[in-house]
Tab-separated table of C-alpha atoms and ligand atoms in Angstrom:
chain	number	residue	atom	x	y	z
A	806	MET	CA	0.000	0.000	0.000
A	807	SER	CA	1.112	3.576	-0.592
A	808	VAL	CA	2.895	5.279	2.287
A	809	ASN	CA	1.430	8.638	1.232
A	810	SER	CA	-1.354	10.050	3.347
A	811	LYS	CA	-4.833	9.568	1.970
A	812	LEU	CA	-6.377	12.081	-0.434
A	813	TYR	CA	-9.949	11.121	0.290
A	814	GLU	CA	-11.948	8.531	2.212
A	815	GLY	CA	-15.376	7.563	0.954
A	816	LYS	CA	-17.897	5.034	2.230
A	817	ALA	CA	-16.364	2.084	0.375
A	818	LYS	CA	-12.863	3.169	-0.672
A	819	ILE	CA	-9.831	5.165	0.449
A	820	ILE	CA	-7.959	7.058	-2.275
A	821	TYR	CA	-4.205	7.617	-1.994
A	822	PRO	CA	-1.882	9.595	-4.253
A	823	THR	CA	1.005	7.651	-5.846
A	824	ASP	CA	4.487	8.688	-6.906
A	825	THR	CA	3.164	9.115	-10.447
A	826	SER	CA	1.059	12.165	-11.147
A	827	ASN	CA	-2.376	11.381	-12.600
A	828	ILE	CA	-2.346	7.887	-11.034
A	829	LEU	CA	-4.202	7.159	-7.791
A	830	LEU	CA	-4.480	4.077	-5.598
A	831	ALA	CA	-7.990	3.029	-4.552
A	832	VAL	CA	-8.110	0.731	-1.505
A	833	PHE	CA	-11.443	-1.053	-1.224
A	834	LYS	CA	-12.844	-1.336	2.323
A	835	ASP	CA	-14.973	-3.984	4.032
A	836	ASP	CA	-17.205	-1.217	5.456
A	837	ALA	CA	-20.785	-1.303	4.217
A	838	THR	CA	-23.353	1.488	4.328
A	839	ALA	CA	-26.931	1.762	3.118
A	840	PHE	CA	-29.803	4.259	3.132
A	841	ASN	CA	-27.457	7.256	2.761
A	842	ALA	CA	-25.140	5.859	5.479
A	843	GLN	CA	-27.917	5.556	8.088
A	844	LYS	CA	-27.201	1.808	8.230
A	845	ARG	CA	-23.559	0.809	8.765
A	846	GLY	CA	-21.757	-2.502	9.055
A	847	THR	CA	-18.939	-4.661	7.766
A	848	ILE	CA	-19.021	-7.342	5.098
A	849	LEU	CA	-16.035	-9.663	5.601
A	850	ASN	CA	-13.664	-9.581	2.600
A	851	LYS	CA	-15.926	-7.178	0.692
A	852	GLY	CA	-12.923	-5.023	-0.226
A	853	ILE	CA	-11.164	-7.944	-1.897
A	854	VAL	CA	-14.331	-9.251	-3.560
A	855	ASN	CA	-15.460	-5.889	-4.960
A	856	CYS	CA	-11.979	-4.894	-6.123
A	857	SER	CA	-11.469	-8.283	-7.818
A	858	ILE	CA	-14.872	-8.258	-9.558
A	859	SER	CA	-14.495	-4.620	-10.647
A	860	SER	CA	-10.969	-5.243	-11.953
A	861	LYS	CA	-12.096	-8.198	-14.072
A	862	ILE	CA	-15.087	-6.308	-15.453
A	863	PHE	CA	-13.072	-3.162	-16.225
A	864	GLN	CA	-10.501	-5.306	-18.067
A	865	GLN	CA	-13.253	-6.973	-20.102
A	866	LEU	CA	-14.834	-3.600	-20.928
A	867	GLU	CA	-11.454	-2.185	-22.018
A	868	LEU	CA	-11.032	-5.179	-24.354
A	869	ARG	CA	-14.362	-4.146	-25.892
A	870	GLY	CA	-13.271	-0.537	-26.459
A	871	ILE	CA	-14.884	1.055	-23.410
A	872	LYS	CA	-12.437	3.389	-21.679
A	873	THR	CA	-12.214	3.034	-17.902
A	874	HIS	CA	-10.054	4.486	-15.126
A	875	TYR	CA	-8.614	1.013	-14.418
A	876	ILE	CA	-4.835	0.525	-14.698
A	877	ASP	CA	-4.045	-2.593	-12.644
A	878	SER	CA	-4.572	-4.270	-9.289
A	879	PRO	CA	-1.345	-4.412	-7.215
A	880	ALA	CA	-3.109	-6.271	-4.356
A	881	PRO	CA	-6.494	-8.055	-4.155
A	882	ASN	CA	-8.175	-5.048	-2.487
A	883	GLU	CA	-6.205	-2.343	-4.336
A	884	MET	CA	-6.710	-0.801	-7.749
A	885	ARG	CA	-4.436	1.709	-9.476
A	886	VAL	CA	-6.601	4.111	-11.434
A	887	LYS	CA	-6.213	7.118	-13.704
A	888	ALA	CA	-7.042	10.318	-11.837
A	889	VAL	CA	-10.328	11.784	-13.091
A	890	LYS	CA	-12.656	14.570	-12.104
A	891	ILE	CA	-15.834	12.696	-11.194
A	892	VAL	CA	-19.004	13.902	-12.930
A	893	PRO	CA	-21.292	14.440	-9.900
A	894	VAL	CA	-24.039	12.266	-11.320
A	895	GLU	CA	-24.898	8.645	-10.470
A	896	VAL	CA	-26.014	6.890	-13.626
A	897	VAL	CA	-28.459	4.067	-12.917
A	898	VAL	CA	-29.393	1.538	-15.615
A	899	ARG	CA	-32.403	-0.685	-14.961
A	900	ASN	CA	-33.557	-3.830	-16.758
A	901	ILE	CA	-36.012	-5.042	-14.123
A	902	ALA	CA	-37.982	-2.944	-11.622
A	903	ALA	CA	-36.567	-2.947	-8.069
A	904	GLY	CA	-35.582	-0.552	-5.287
A	905	SER	CA	-36.456	3.105	-5.686
A	906	LEU	CA	-38.141	2.550	-9.068
A	907	CYS	CA	-40.767	0.358	-7.366
A	908	LYS	CA	-41.093	2.720	-4.400
A	909	GLN	CA	-41.532	5.822	-6.559
A	910	THR	CA	-43.686	4.440	-9.394
A	911	GLY	CA	-45.609	1.537	-7.870
A	912	LEU	CA	-44.268	-0.864	-10.503
A	913	PRO	CA	-44.227	-4.354	-8.950
A	914	LEU	CA	-40.806	-5.764	-7.984
A	915	GLY	CA	-39.490	-7.930	-10.807
A	916	THR	CA	-41.364	-6.231	-13.670
A	917	VAL	CA	-39.249	-6.712	-16.800
A	918	LEU	CA	-38.848	-3.291	-18.440
A	919	PRO	CA	-39.599	-3.088	-22.190
A	920	LYS	CA	-36.219	-1.414	-22.712
A	921	PRO	CA	-33.378	-0.434	-20.377
A	922	LEU	CA	-34.081	2.693	-18.350
A	923	VAL	CA	-31.196	5.146	-17.862
A	924	GLU	CA	-31.589	7.551	-14.941
A	925	PHE	CA	-29.422	10.309	-13.481
A	926	TYR	CA	-29.197	11.032	-9.766
A	927	TYR	CA	-27.416	14.033	-8.241
A	928	LYS	CA	-24.354	12.677	-6.400
A	929	ASN	CA	-24.890	14.710	-3.247
A	930	ASP	CA	-25.158	12.927	0.122
A	931	ALA	CA	-26.438	16.047	1.916
A	932	LEU	CA	-29.432	16.146	-0.465
A	933	GLY	CA	-29.915	12.348	-0.404
A	934	ASP	CA	-28.845	11.779	-4.067
A	935	PRO	CA	-32.124	13.007	-5.643
A	936	LEU	CA	-33.359	11.859	-9.072
A	937	LEU	CA	-32.603	14.544	-11.670
A	938	THR	CA	-34.575	15.698	-14.645
A	939	GLY	CA	-32.535	16.610	-17.732
A	940	ASP	CA	-33.352	20.276	-17.174
A	941	ARG	CA	-32.219	20.172	-13.535
A	942	LEU	CA	-28.994	18.452	-14.561
A	943	PHE	CA	-28.260	21.273	-17.040
A	944	LEU	CA	-29.488	23.970	-14.625
A	945	LEU	CA	-26.899	22.786	-12.087
A	946	GLU	CA	-24.306	22.478	-14.903
A	947	LEU	CA	-23.418	18.957	-13.752
A	948	ALA	CA	-22.580	17.935	-17.339
A	949	THR	CA	-22.938	19.310	-20.868
A	950	PRO	CA	-25.582	17.955	-23.275
A	951	GLU	CA	-22.772	16.288	-25.288
A	952	GLN	CA	-21.426	14.623	-22.138
A	953	VAL	CA	-24.909	13.379	-21.197
A	954	GLU	CA	-25.328	11.915	-24.686
A	955	THR	CA	-21.932	10.171	-24.494
A	956	ILE	CA	-22.590	8.891	-20.961
A	957	THR	CA	-26.045	7.553	-21.916
A	958	HIS	CA	-24.606	5.749	-24.942
A	959	LEU	CA	-21.774	4.266	-22.835
A	960	ALA	CA	-24.191	3.225	-20.053
A	961	LEU	CA	-26.356	1.321	-22.565
A	962	GLN	CA	-23.296	-0.318	-24.165
A	963	ILE	CA	-22.008	-1.340	-20.718
A	964	ASN	CA	-25.471	-2.704	-19.864
A	965	GLU	CA	-25.485	-4.890	-22.993
A	966	TYR	CA	-22.088	-6.294	-22.129
A	967	LEU	CA	-22.879	-6.799	-18.427
A	968	GLN	CA	-26.269	-8.442	-19.038
A	969	ASP	CA	-24.609	-10.974	-21.321
A	970	PHE	CA	-21.631	-11.456	-18.974
A	971	PHE	CA	-23.784	-12.051	-15.892
A	972	GLN	CA	-26.082	-14.410	-17.811
A	973	LYS	CA	-22.980	-16.554	-18.383
A	974	CYS	CA	-22.582	-16.487	-14.573
A	975	ASP	CA	-26.216	-17.719	-14.338
A	976	ILE	CA	-27.108	-14.340	-12.824
A	977	THR	CA	-29.735	-11.801	-13.936
A	978	LEU	CA	-28.555	-8.189	-13.930
A	979	VAL	CA	-31.524	-6.293	-12.498
A	980	ASP	CA	-30.009	-2.786	-12.252
A	981	PHE	CA	-26.727	-1.047	-11.490
A	982	LYS	CA	-25.087	2.304	-10.855
A	983	LEU	CA	-22.164	3.794	-12.795
A	984	GLU	CA	-19.977	6.826	-12.253
A	985	PHE	CA	-17.974	8.572	-14.934
A	986	GLY	CA	-15.033	10.966	-14.753
A	987	LEU	CA	-13.127	13.341	-16.999
A	988	ASP	CA	-9.387	12.839	-17.498
A	989	SER	CA	-6.905	15.648	-18.171
A	990	GLN	CA	-7.906	15.628	-21.873
A	991	GLN	CA	-11.611	15.940	-20.922
A	992	GLN	CA	-12.168	12.358	-22.110
A	993	ILE	CA	-15.021	10.529	-20.375
A	994	LEU	CA	-13.847	7.391	-18.551
A	995	LEU	CA	-15.915	4.848	-16.629
A	996	ALA	CA	-14.833	5.198	-12.978
A	997	ASP	CA	-15.690	3.961	-9.466
A	998	GLU	CA	-16.576	0.230	-9.334
A	999	ILE	CA	-18.941	-2.425	-10.669
A	1000	SER	CA	-19.633	-4.936	-7.906
A	1001	PRO	CA	-22.392	-6.490	-5.758
A	1002	ASP	CA	-22.397	-3.130	-3.899
A	1003	THR	CA	-23.474	-1.262	-7.029
A	1004	CYS	CA	-25.522	-3.860	-8.936
A	1005	ARG	CA	-28.664	-5.853	-8.179
A	1006	LEU	CA	-27.852	-9.451	-9.099
A	1007	TRP	CA	-30.374	-12.289	-8.932
A	1008	ASP	CA	-29.350	-15.950	-8.991
A	1009	ASN	CA	-31.134	-17.654	-11.911
A	1010	ALA	CA	-31.096	-20.993	-10.060
A	1011	ARG	CA	-33.179	-19.477	-7.237
A	1012	SER	CA	-35.235	-17.098	-9.362
A	1013	THR	CA	-38.590	-17.897	-7.755
A	1014	ASP	CA	-37.562	-17.076	-4.177
A	1015	PRO	CA	-37.324	-13.290	-3.679
A	1016	ASN	CA	-34.982	-13.673	-0.682
A	1017	LEU	CA	-32.779	-16.577	-1.751
A	1018	ARG	CA	-32.118	-15.192	-5.260
A	1019	VAL	CA	-30.462	-11.964	-4.028
A	1020	LEU	CA	-26.644	-11.981	-4.489
A	1021	ASP	CA	-25.947	-8.284	-3.830
A	1022	LYS	CA	-26.041	-5.485	-1.263
A	1023	ASP	CA	-29.799	-5.914	-0.792
A	1024	ARG	CA	-28.839	-8.863	1.490
A	1025	PHE	CA	-27.193	-6.247	3.758
A	1026	ARG	CA	-29.847	-3.530	3.224
A	1027	GLN	CA	-32.714	-5.906	4.050
A	1028	ASP	CA	-30.919	-8.085	6.654
A	1029	LEU	CA	-31.383	-11.217	4.537
A	1030	GLY	CA	-28.294	-12.957	6.026
A	1031	ASN	CA	-25.424	-14.796	4.281
A	1032	VAL	CA	-24.095	-11.542	2.835
A	1033	GLU	CA	-20.438	-12.663	2.681
A	1034	GLU	CA	-21.424	-15.948	1.035
A	1035	ALA	CA	-23.423	-14.150	-1.663
A	1036	TYR	CA	-20.515	-11.808	-2.489
A	1037	GLN	CA	-18.111	-14.783	-2.635
A	1038	GLN	CA	-20.556	-16.625	-4.881
A	1039	VAL	CA	-20.568	-13.738	-7.370
A	1040	LEU	CA	-16.750	-13.545	-7.336
A	1041	GLN	CA	-16.342	-17.283	-7.938
A	1042	ARG	CA	-18.748	-17.221	-10.890
A	1043	VAL	CA	-17.135	-14.088	-12.365
A	1044	LEU	CA	-13.661	-15.668	-12.136
A	1045	THR	CA	-14.896	-18.895	-13.754
A	1046	VAL	CA	-16.532	-17.052	-16.664
A	1047	VAL	CA	-13.539	-14.721	-17.197
A	1048	GLN	CA	-11.151	-17.702	-17.225
A	1049	GLY	CA	-13.280	-19.331	-19.924
A	1050	GLU	CA	-13.330	-16.235	-22.199
B	103	UDP	N1	-26.932	2.265	-6.215
B	103	UDP	C1	-25.625	2.457	-5.786
B	103	UDP	N2	-25.351	3.559	-5.015
B	103	UDP	C2	-26.289	4.471	-4.661
B	103	UDP	C3	-27.611	4.267	-5.091
B	103	UDP	C4	-27.906	3.156	-5.874
B	103	UDP	O1	-24.744	1.679	-6.117
B	103	UDP	O2	-25.950	5.453	-3.975
B	103	UDP	C5	-27.254	1.099	-7.038
B	103	UDP	C6	-28.090	0.072	-6.283
B	103	UDP	O3	-27.262	-0.896	-5.670
B	103	UDP	C7	-28.927	-0.529	-7.384
B	103	UDP	C8	-29.114	0.622	-8.386
B	103	UDP	O4	-28.067	1.537	-8.118
B	103	UDP	O5	-28.215	-1.577	-8.019
B	103	UDP	C9	-30.462	1.301	-8.277
B	103	UDP	O6	-30.669	1.700	-6.948
B	103	UDP	P1	-32.046	2.383	-6.503
B	103	UDP	O7	-32.218	3.683	-7.189
B	103	UDP	O8	-33.139	1.389	-6.640
B	103	UDP	O9	-31.803	2.784	-5.009
B	103	UDP	P2	-31.985	1.975	-3.646
B	103	UDP	O10	-33.467	1.815	-3.452
B	103	UDP	O11	-31.237	0.726	-3.808
B	103	UDP	O12	-31.331	2.909	-2.666
């Protein structure tokens, strides 16, 4: 790990500078939070699991021409990344209704959406990450119209890849959250992580049981138990599929 003092500590990661400018070290933590950090806990080995899954997925996306902040993974819970200025918008892609979509629209849990839904939330903990309209996003100058178009296109491309990838893991990708950043050339890169913390993942083999099928952070949010086991299960399947590709 870097001996430099940390630049930033978030809910799931600590960011350190490195000896190379424009390269940062992200150390993934076992700490878990939910409901805007009102619920806190620890998921054993989450840092290793989420860093490993994210690293594999970022590598696969890069192979398919999608630019990410990923450089390499010097330790199982550490990722070297390109420094970016994070666009303060959480991009959520949904294939199946769950979570806040059900709460806010009344759509029943599990409704298959006719086409993927891309939503933008204001990345602002103090305001509780509210859902944005396009006009509000531009009013707050969170991104330009060109950036929103690029991000939407990338989010849909990433969704196509991830849906297919997780199907090979015998997992249904319900929804997920992405974050993007701008590098020094103002290029948009996929940033943050893609893991059971940021995706809803349902086990196809247990698809009829709404509690047993959950392989993601909803096990922690809803106190469903066996959280560590679910995260390990996702990692094992991801590693098996990646090895076969
Ligand atoms: N999500 C996330 N971070 C957030 C909010 C949502 O990673 O701060 C992910 C969440 O795990 C799910 C998707 O984005 O896979 C959609 O979440 P939703 O809007 O339903 O919010 P929730 O009800 O889970 O808070």
